Amino acid sequence: DVEVLTLGEALVSLRSSGPLALGGPLTMHLAGAETNVAIGLARLGHRAAWVGRVSDDELGEFVLRQLRAEGVGTDGVRRDPDRPAGLMFLERRTADLSRVQYQRTGSAGSALTCDDVAGPLAAGARVLHLSGITPAVSDSAREATVFAARQAAAAGITVSLDVNYRARLWSRDAARAVLTPLAGYASIVIASVDELDLVAEPGTDEAGVVAELLGRGVQTVLVKLGADGARGYTRDGAQHLAAVPVTAVDTVGAGDAFTAGYLSGHLDGLDLRDRLRRAVALGAFAVTAHGDWEGLPRRDELSLLTGNAAGTTL
Ligand code: KDG
């Protein structure tokens, strides 16, 4: 039985080591916010499953192989014979600046439907994790996301929503119009500071957004602060946890790692502080390694960055 079910679009990410316009070698990785979360959870030994459509070609095969290798459940994955894989180019423009370019319009992943998610949802899970990226990729994916949230909430499944605003996919107003009602189904809402007013009235400050969400039945609001750690809010109060000091080489995927760590703590029955501790620990692992999820820890590695000073483990 599945502990965390998630759905969305998996992308093939092609990473450059220099300016894209100059060509040169690209390395191929699996990307996608929801698959990142599923992998983070599976690495820690949780039963995580991902639902989505992948292309019926070698790129779809690549996505499936990566997920299977990481122990993510793929029973609910559909192969789409008519549509290509969604691509994401990650251009390392300078050592300090990376740029994203998508080729995902009309992709297999964007063709997700309510019908694709109905079966896996009916099979049950403890948590359904959604991100604000999926409803941005197509009308049918938006309908599938809202359907999944509604079904899960009605079935007593804990719904987790990471706002994950992607400016290349939709405007803030379009996102707010979908994500604010969607948050009403969620028990856990995760956002960075600049995403908070996408689940509330525009211009609402952090305290106002938190009060509004808790008033609407959300149990926990998590605010990601990057190198400053994170804040967690429940009706019982607020907690701030500092980030783990590490050398960041690649921040892509850090938010998904944070979410995986938090959900892992939730599944393990930890209190808010210890959930946040695990969340920031996973965020630290993500930023210290290249790739969205490649550096995430197995359970026996959880204290690797926090236990001792950095250095060589002999
Ligand atoms: O969180 C990292 C993701 O942004 C990345 O893997 C790609 O899902 C992705 C997206 O749509 O931007």
Tab-separated table of C-alpha atoms and ligand atoms in Angstrom:
chain	number	residue	atom	x	y	z
A	1	ASP	CA	0.000	0.000	0.000
A	2	VAL	CA	1.168	3.416	-1.032
A	3	GLU	CA	2.123	5.996	1.593
A	4	VAL	CA	2.526	8.980	-0.724
A	5	LEU	CA	0.879	9.254	-4.109
A	6	THR	CA	1.913	12.097	-6.348
A	7	LEU	CA	1.098	13.090	-9.911
A	8	GLY	CA	2.382	15.508	-12.500
A	9	GLU	CA	4.711	15.825	-15.437
A	10	ALA	CA	8.122	14.192	-15.471
A	11	LEU	CA	10.600	16.016	-17.685
A	12	VAL	CA	13.765	14.991	-19.403
A	13	SER	CA	16.227	17.623	-18.317
A	14	LEU	CA	19.208	18.371	-20.529
A	15	ARG	CA	21.909	20.207	-18.659
A	16	SER	CA	24.692	22.219	-20.224
A	17	SER	CA	27.979	23.150	-18.594
A	18	GLY	CA	28.164	26.480	-20.426
A	19	PRO	CA	26.126	28.837	-22.643
A	20	LEU	CA	23.529	26.839	-24.592
A	21	ALA	CA	23.942	28.928	-27.726
A	22	LEU	CA	27.492	27.590	-28.002
A	23	GLY	CA	26.361	23.945	-28.132
A	24	GLY	CA	28.577	21.326	-26.567
A	25	PRO	CA	27.679	18.310	-24.458
A	26	LEU	CA	24.402	18.063	-22.550
A	27	THR	CA	23.790	15.557	-19.780
A	28	MET	CA	20.413	13.870	-19.476
A	29	HIS	CA	18.590	13.764	-16.143
A	30	LEU	CA	15.115	13.080	-14.874
A	31	ALA	CA	13.401	16.235	-13.611
A	32	GLY	CA	9.936	17.215	-12.480
A	33	ALA	CA	8.909	18.559	-9.107
A	34	GLU	CA	6.610	15.660	-8.201
A	35	THR	CA	8.971	12.887	-9.308
A	36	ASN	CA	11.668	14.651	-7.273
A	37	VAL	CA	9.456	14.441	-4.183
A	38	ALA	CA	8.630	10.781	-4.844
A	39	ILE	CA	12.320	9.904	-5.222
A	40	GLY	CA	13.221	11.800	-2.049
A	41	LEU	CA	10.641	9.789	-0.125
A	42	ALA	CA	11.599	6.452	-1.692
A	43	ARG	CA	15.269	7.051	-0.824
A	44	LEU	CA	14.187	7.307	2.814
A	45	GLY	CA	12.376	3.991	2.566
A	46	HIS	CA	8.816	5.257	2.116
A	47	ARG	CA	6.425	3.713	-0.357
A	48	ALA	CA	5.935	6.490	-2.899
A	49	ALA	CA	4.148	6.209	-6.224
A	50	TRP	CA	3.923	8.627	-9.127
A	51	VAL	CA	1.124	8.942	-11.687
A	52	GLY	CA	1.653	10.611	-15.033
A	53	ARG	CA	1.948	10.132	-18.768
A	54	VAL	CA	5.262	9.467	-20.402
A	55	SER	CA	6.100	9.249	-24.085
A	56	ASP	CA	6.108	5.847	-25.741
A	57	ASP	CA	9.714	6.121	-26.920
A	58	GLU	CA	13.244	5.916	-25.542
A	59	LEU	CA	12.807	9.124	-23.520
A	60	GLY	CA	9.714	7.705	-21.825
A	61	GLU	CA	11.710	4.537	-21.216
A	62	PHE	CA	14.432	6.642	-19.579
A	63	VAL	CA	11.926	8.301	-17.237
A	64	LEU	CA	10.444	4.954	-16.217
A	65	ARG	CA	13.843	3.320	-15.688
A	66	GLN	CA	14.978	6.147	-13.431
A	67	LEU	CA	11.822	5.963	-11.331
A	68	ARG	CA	12.010	2.187	-11.049
A	69	ALA	CA	15.689	2.321	-10.128
A	70	GLU	CA	14.791	4.710	-7.318
A	71	GLY	CA	12.019	2.466	-6.057
A	72	VAL	CA	9.131	4.756	-6.976
A	73	GLY	CA	5.878	2.961	-7.795
A	74	THR	CA	4.978	3.357	-11.474
A	75	ASP	CA	1.907	1.116	-11.782
A	76	GLY	CA	-0.262	4.155	-12.546
A	77	VAL	CA	1.981	5.491	-15.324
A	78	ARG	CA	0.521	5.560	-18.831
A	79	ARG	CA	2.540	5.545	-22.038
A	80	ASP	CA	1.185	8.084	-24.542
A	81	PRO	CA	1.787	6.932	-28.125
A	82	ASP	CA	0.916	10.291	-29.702
A	83	ARG	CA	2.913	12.839	-27.770
A	84	PRO	CA	6.614	13.553	-27.148
A	85	ALA	CA	8.463	13.770	-23.859
A	86	GLY	CA	8.534	17.187	-22.190
A	87	LEU	CA	12.033	18.645	-22.211
A	88	MET	CA	13.710	21.111	-19.924
A	89	PHE	CA	17.026	22.670	-20.850
A	90	LEU	CA	19.019	23.843	-17.878
A	91	GLU	CA	21.674	26.205	-19.129
A	92	ARG	CA	24.615	26.902	-16.865
A	93	ARG	CA	25.086	30.387	-18.244
A	94	THR	CA	27.678	31.362	-15.636
A	95	ALA	CA	28.908	29.661	-12.471
A	96	ASP	CA	26.308	31.645	-10.527
A	97	LEU	CA	23.431	31.811	-12.999
A	98	SER	CA	21.418	29.026	-14.597
A	99	ARG	CA	18.542	29.557	-17.001
A	100	VAL	CA	15.611	27.271	-17.760
A	101	GLN	CA	14.019	26.754	-21.160
A	102	TYR	CA	11.121	24.325	-21.642
A	103	GLN	CA	9.868	22.354	-24.614
A	104	ARG	CA	6.782	20.880	-23.029
A	105	THR	CA	3.745	22.309	-24.844
A	106	GLY	CA	1.699	19.355	-26.113
A	107	SER	CA	3.926	16.864	-24.265
A	108	ALA	CA	2.817	13.437	-23.072
A	109	GLY	CA	2.977	14.641	-19.479
A	110	SER	CA	0.690	17.591	-20.189
A	111	ALA	CA	-2.018	15.238	-21.519
A	112	LEU	CA	-2.777	13.907	-18.015
A	113	THR	CA	-6.515	13.405	-17.423
A	114	CYS	CA	-8.902	12.751	-14.516
A	115	ASP	CA	-9.252	9.213	-15.825
A	116	ASP	CA	-5.485	8.657	-15.459
A	117	VAL	CA	-5.551	9.540	-11.763
A	118	ALA	CA	-8.897	8.012	-10.721
A	119	GLY	CA	-7.665	4.408	-10.397
A	120	PRO	CA	-4.502	5.091	-8.388
A	121	LEU	CA	-6.478	7.432	-6.105
A	122	ALA	CA	-9.172	4.845	-5.505
A	123	ALA	CA	-6.451	2.383	-4.461
A	124	GLY	CA	-5.713	4.769	-1.574
A	125	ALA	CA	-2.697	6.430	0.033
A	126	ARG	CA	-1.915	8.237	3.262
A	127	VAL	CA	-0.872	11.421	1.492
A	128	LEU	CA	-1.577	12.888	-1.944
A	129	HIS	CA	1.116	15.368	-2.935
A	130	LEU	CA	0.323	17.973	-5.603
A	131	SER	CA	2.265	20.867	-7.012
A	132	GLY	CA	1.148	24.102	-8.607
A	133	ILE	CA	3.076	23.135	-11.743
A	134	THR	CA	0.646	20.429	-12.883
A	135	PRO	CA	-2.425	22.694	-13.201
A	136	ALA	CA	-0.306	25.110	-15.258
A	137	VAL	CA	0.630	22.668	-18.019
A	138	SER	CA	-2.776	22.118	-19.690
A	139	ASP	CA	-6.527	22.298	-19.153
A	140	SER	CA	-6.830	18.535	-18.727
A	141	ALA	CA	-3.921	18.432	-16.259
A	142	ARG	CA	-5.566	21.251	-14.297
A	143	GLU	CA	-8.818	19.310	-14.188
A	144	ALA	CA	-6.942	16.171	-13.106
A	145	THR	CA	-5.207	18.074	-10.294
A	146	VAL	CA	-8.429	19.580	-8.944
A	147	PHE	CA	-10.222	16.233	-9.300
A	148	ALA	CA	-7.454	14.445	-7.394
A	149	ALA	CA	-7.467	17.016	-4.590
A	150	ARG	CA	-11.242	16.852	-4.239
A	151	GLN	CA	-11.384	13.046	-4.304
A	152	ALA	CA	-8.527	12.685	-1.848
A	153	ALA	CA	-9.941	15.215	0.621
A	154	ALA	CA	-13.329	13.474	0.472
A	155	ALA	CA	-11.650	10.103	1.112
A	156	GLY	CA	-9.745	11.410	4.135
A	157	ILE	CA	-6.364	11.338	2.388
A	158	THR	CA	-4.036	14.114	3.575
A	159	VAL	CA	-3.492	16.518	0.684
A	160	SER	CA	-0.171	18.313	0.413
A	161	LEU	CA	0.197	21.246	-1.995
A	162	ASP	CA	3.468	22.890	-2.985
A	163	VAL	CA	2.625	26.187	-4.704
A	164	ASN	CA	5.686	25.909	-6.978
A	165	TYR	CA	4.926	28.950	-9.151
A	166	ARG	CA	6.484	28.758	-12.614
A	167	ALA	CA	6.404	32.145	-14.336
A	168	ARG	CA	7.183	30.559	-17.721
A	169	LEU	CA	3.921	28.594	-17.585
A	170	TRP	CA	1.318	31.090	-16.366
A	171	SER	CA	0.753	34.553	-14.899
A	172	ARG	CA	0.465	35.170	-11.166
A	173	ASP	CA	-3.218	36.056	-11.587
A	174	ALA	CA	-3.958	32.846	-13.519
A	175	ALA	CA	-2.074	30.827	-10.891
A	176	ARG	CA	-3.886	32.521	-7.995
A	177	ALA	CA	-7.295	31.827	-9.561
A	178	VAL	CA	-6.546	28.083	-9.587
A	179	LEU	CA	-4.285	27.630	-6.570
A	180	THR	CA	-6.322	29.586	-4.005
A	181	PRO	CA	-9.348	27.286	-4.295
A	182	LEU	CA	-7.050	24.247	-4.617
A	183	ALA	CA	-5.434	25.106	-1.262
A	184	GLY	CA	-8.849	24.665	0.333
A	185	TYR	CA	-8.494	20.891	-0.127
A	186	ALA	CA	-5.018	20.789	1.387
A	187	SER	CA	-3.889	19.920	4.909
A	188	ILE	CA	-0.312	20.958	4.154
A	189	VAL	CA	0.538	24.030	2.067
A	190	ILE	CA	4.162	24.719	1.128
A	191	ALA	CA	5.348	27.962	-0.453
A	192	SER	CA	8.320	30.252	-0.672
A	193	VAL	CA	7.767	33.800	0.589
A	194	ASP	CA	7.109	35.230	-2.875
A	195	GLU	CA	4.531	32.505	-3.615
A	196	LEU	CA	2.398	33.061	-0.518
A	197	ASP	CA	-0.058	35.499	-2.053
A	198	LEU	CA	-0.879	32.980	-4.801
A	199	VAL	CA	-3.032	31.120	-2.279
A	200	ALA	CA	-4.696	34.265	-0.882
A	201	GLU	CA	-5.755	37.760	-1.900
A	202	PRO	CA	-2.986	39.577	-3.804
A	203	GLY	CA	-0.738	41.598	-1.532
A	204	THR	CA	-1.644	39.706	1.671
A	205	ASP	CA	1.404	39.484	3.969
A	206	GLU	CA	2.768	36.249	5.439
A	207	ALA	CA	0.809	36.485	8.701
A	208	GLY	CA	-2.374	37.232	6.778
A	209	VAL	CA	-1.934	34.337	4.348
A	210	VAL	CA	-1.162	31.934	7.183
A	211	ALA	CA	-4.216	33.076	9.173
A	212	GLU	CA	-6.405	32.752	6.098
A	213	LEU	CA	-5.172	29.234	5.270
A	214	LEU	CA	-5.411	27.964	8.847
A	215	GLY	CA	-8.908	29.461	8.989
A	216	ARG	CA	-9.843	27.522	5.861
A	217	GLY	CA	-8.850	24.200	7.443
A	218	VAL	CA	-5.215	23.876	6.378
A	219	GLN	CA	-3.336	22.189	9.247
A	220	THR	CA	0.224	23.220	8.474
A	221	VAL	CA	1.692	26.052	6.413
A	222	LEU	CA	5.371	25.822	5.517
A	223	VAL	CA	7.287	28.822	4.271
A	224	LYS	CA	10.590	28.022	2.559
A	225	LEU	CA	13.302	30.621	3.137
A	226	GLY	CA	16.179	29.106	1.132
A	227	ALA	CA	19.495	29.714	2.891
A	228	ASP	CA	17.547	31.095	5.875
A	229	GLY	CA	15.772	27.802	6.549
A	230	ALA	CA	12.023	27.603	6.921
A	231	ARG	CA	9.077	28.574	9.066
A	232	GLY	CA	6.241	26.218	9.940
A	233	TYR	CA	2.838	27.322	11.216
A	234	THR	CA	0.003	25.378	12.807
A	235	ARG	CA	-2.887	26.501	14.980
A	236	ASP	CA	-0.617	25.821	17.969
A	237	GLY	CA	2.019	28.329	16.905
A	238	ALA	CA	5.036	28.886	14.706
A	239	GLN	CA	8.539	27.439	14.456
A	240	HIS	CA	11.598	28.666	12.596
A	241	LEU	CA	14.400	26.351	11.676
A	242	ALA	CA	17.731	27.558	10.269
A	243	ALA	CA	19.131	25.951	7.133
A	244	VAL	CA	22.002	23.489	7.440
A	245	PRO	CA	25.129	25.435	6.439
A	246	VAL	CA	26.548	23.774	3.320
A	247	THR	CA	28.227	24.765	0.064
A	248	ALA	CA	25.450	25.143	-2.492
A	249	VAL	CA	26.387	24.054	-6.012
A	250	ASP	CA	22.891	23.636	-7.525
A	251	THR	CA	19.689	24.867	-5.919
A	252	VAL	CA	17.280	23.287	-8.443
A	253	GLY	CA	15.218	20.647	-6.657
A	254	ALA	CA	15.907	22.004	-3.164
A	255	GLY	CA	12.245	22.847	-2.573
A	256	ASP	CA	11.146	19.376	-3.636
A	257	ALA	CA	13.737	17.835	-1.336
A	258	PHE	CA	12.438	20.017	1.509
A	259	THR	CA	8.912	18.761	0.801
A	260	ALA	CA	10.044	15.126	0.703
A	261	GLY	CA	11.788	15.587	4.054
A	262	TYR	CA	8.740	17.195	5.605
A	263	LEU	CA	6.384	14.492	4.328
A	264	SER	CA	8.779	11.804	5.544
A	265	GLY	CA	8.640	13.335	9.017
A	266	HIS	CA	4.873	13.521	8.777
A	267	LEU	CA	4.662	9.816	7.895
A	268	ASP	CA	7.027	8.963	10.746
A	269	GLY	CA	4.824	10.852	13.207
A	270	LEU	CA	7.462	13.447	14.125
A	271	ASP	CA	6.480	16.745	15.709
A	272	LEU	CA	6.620	19.984	13.699
A	273	ARG	CA	10.163	20.866	14.750
A	274	ASP	CA	11.554	17.480	13.797
A	275	ARG	CA	9.613	17.465	10.514
A	276	LEU	CA	11.190	20.823	9.709
A	277	ARG	CA	14.578	19.475	10.759
A	278	ARG	CA	14.260	16.639	8.261
A	279	ALA	CA	12.961	19.034	5.612
A	280	VAL	CA	15.915	21.420	5.886
A	281	ALA	CA	18.303	18.457	6.027
A	282	LEU	CA	17.001	17.190	2.691
A	283	GLY	CA	17.140	20.688	1.230
A	284	ALA	CA	20.817	20.818	2.212
A	285	PHE	CA	21.541	17.490	0.518
A	286	ALA	CA	19.839	18.725	-2.651
A	287	VAL	CA	21.841	21.940	-2.961
A	288	THR	CA	25.212	20.334	-2.272
A	289	ALA	CA	24.963	18.033	-5.297
A	290	HIS	CA	24.316	18.583	-8.998
A	291	GLY	CA	20.963	17.382	-10.320
A	292	ASP	CA	17.464	17.818	-8.893
A	293	TRP	CA	17.529	14.711	-6.690
A	294	GLU	CA	20.720	12.772	-7.272
A	295	GLY	CA	22.318	13.865	-3.990
A	296	LEU	CA	19.371	12.999	-1.727
A	297	PRO	CA	20.127	10.757	1.236
A	298	ARG	CA	19.167	7.221	2.076
A	299	ARG	CA	17.825	6.912	5.602
A	300	ASP	CA	21.174	5.797	6.997
A	301	GLU	CA	22.740	8.963	5.553
A	302	LEU	CA	20.263	11.417	7.079
A	303	SER	CA	22.663	12.793	9.677
A	304	LEU	CA	25.624	12.969	7.290
A	305	LEU	CA	25.564	16.767	6.937
A	306	THR	CA	24.387	17.600	10.431
A	307	GLY	CA	26.153	15.010	12.578
A	308	ASN	CA	29.730	16.156	12.176
A	309	ALA	CA	31.690	18.972	10.636
A	310	ALA	CA	32.109	18.558	6.885
A	311	GLY	CA	35.131	16.631	5.754
A	312	THR	CA	36.138	13.157	4.796
A	313	THR	CA	34.416	10.280	6.536
A	314	LEU	CA	37.127	7.679	7.165
B	1	KDG	O1	11.589	21.852	-8.668
B	1	KDG	C1	12.432	21.493	-9.711
B	1	KDG	C2	11.573	21.479	-10.904
B	1	KDG	O2	11.244	22.781	-11.225
B	1	KDG	C3	12.175	20.879	-12.112
B	1	KDG	O3	12.539	19.559	-11.893
B	1	KDG	C4	11.304	20.965	-13.319
B	1	KDG	O4	9.144	20.373	-12.553
B	1	KDG	C5	9.848	21.147	-13.122
B	1	KDG	C6	9.262	22.350	-13.692
B	1	KDG	O5	8.187	22.233	-14.235
B	1	KDG	O6	9.842	23.415	-13.604
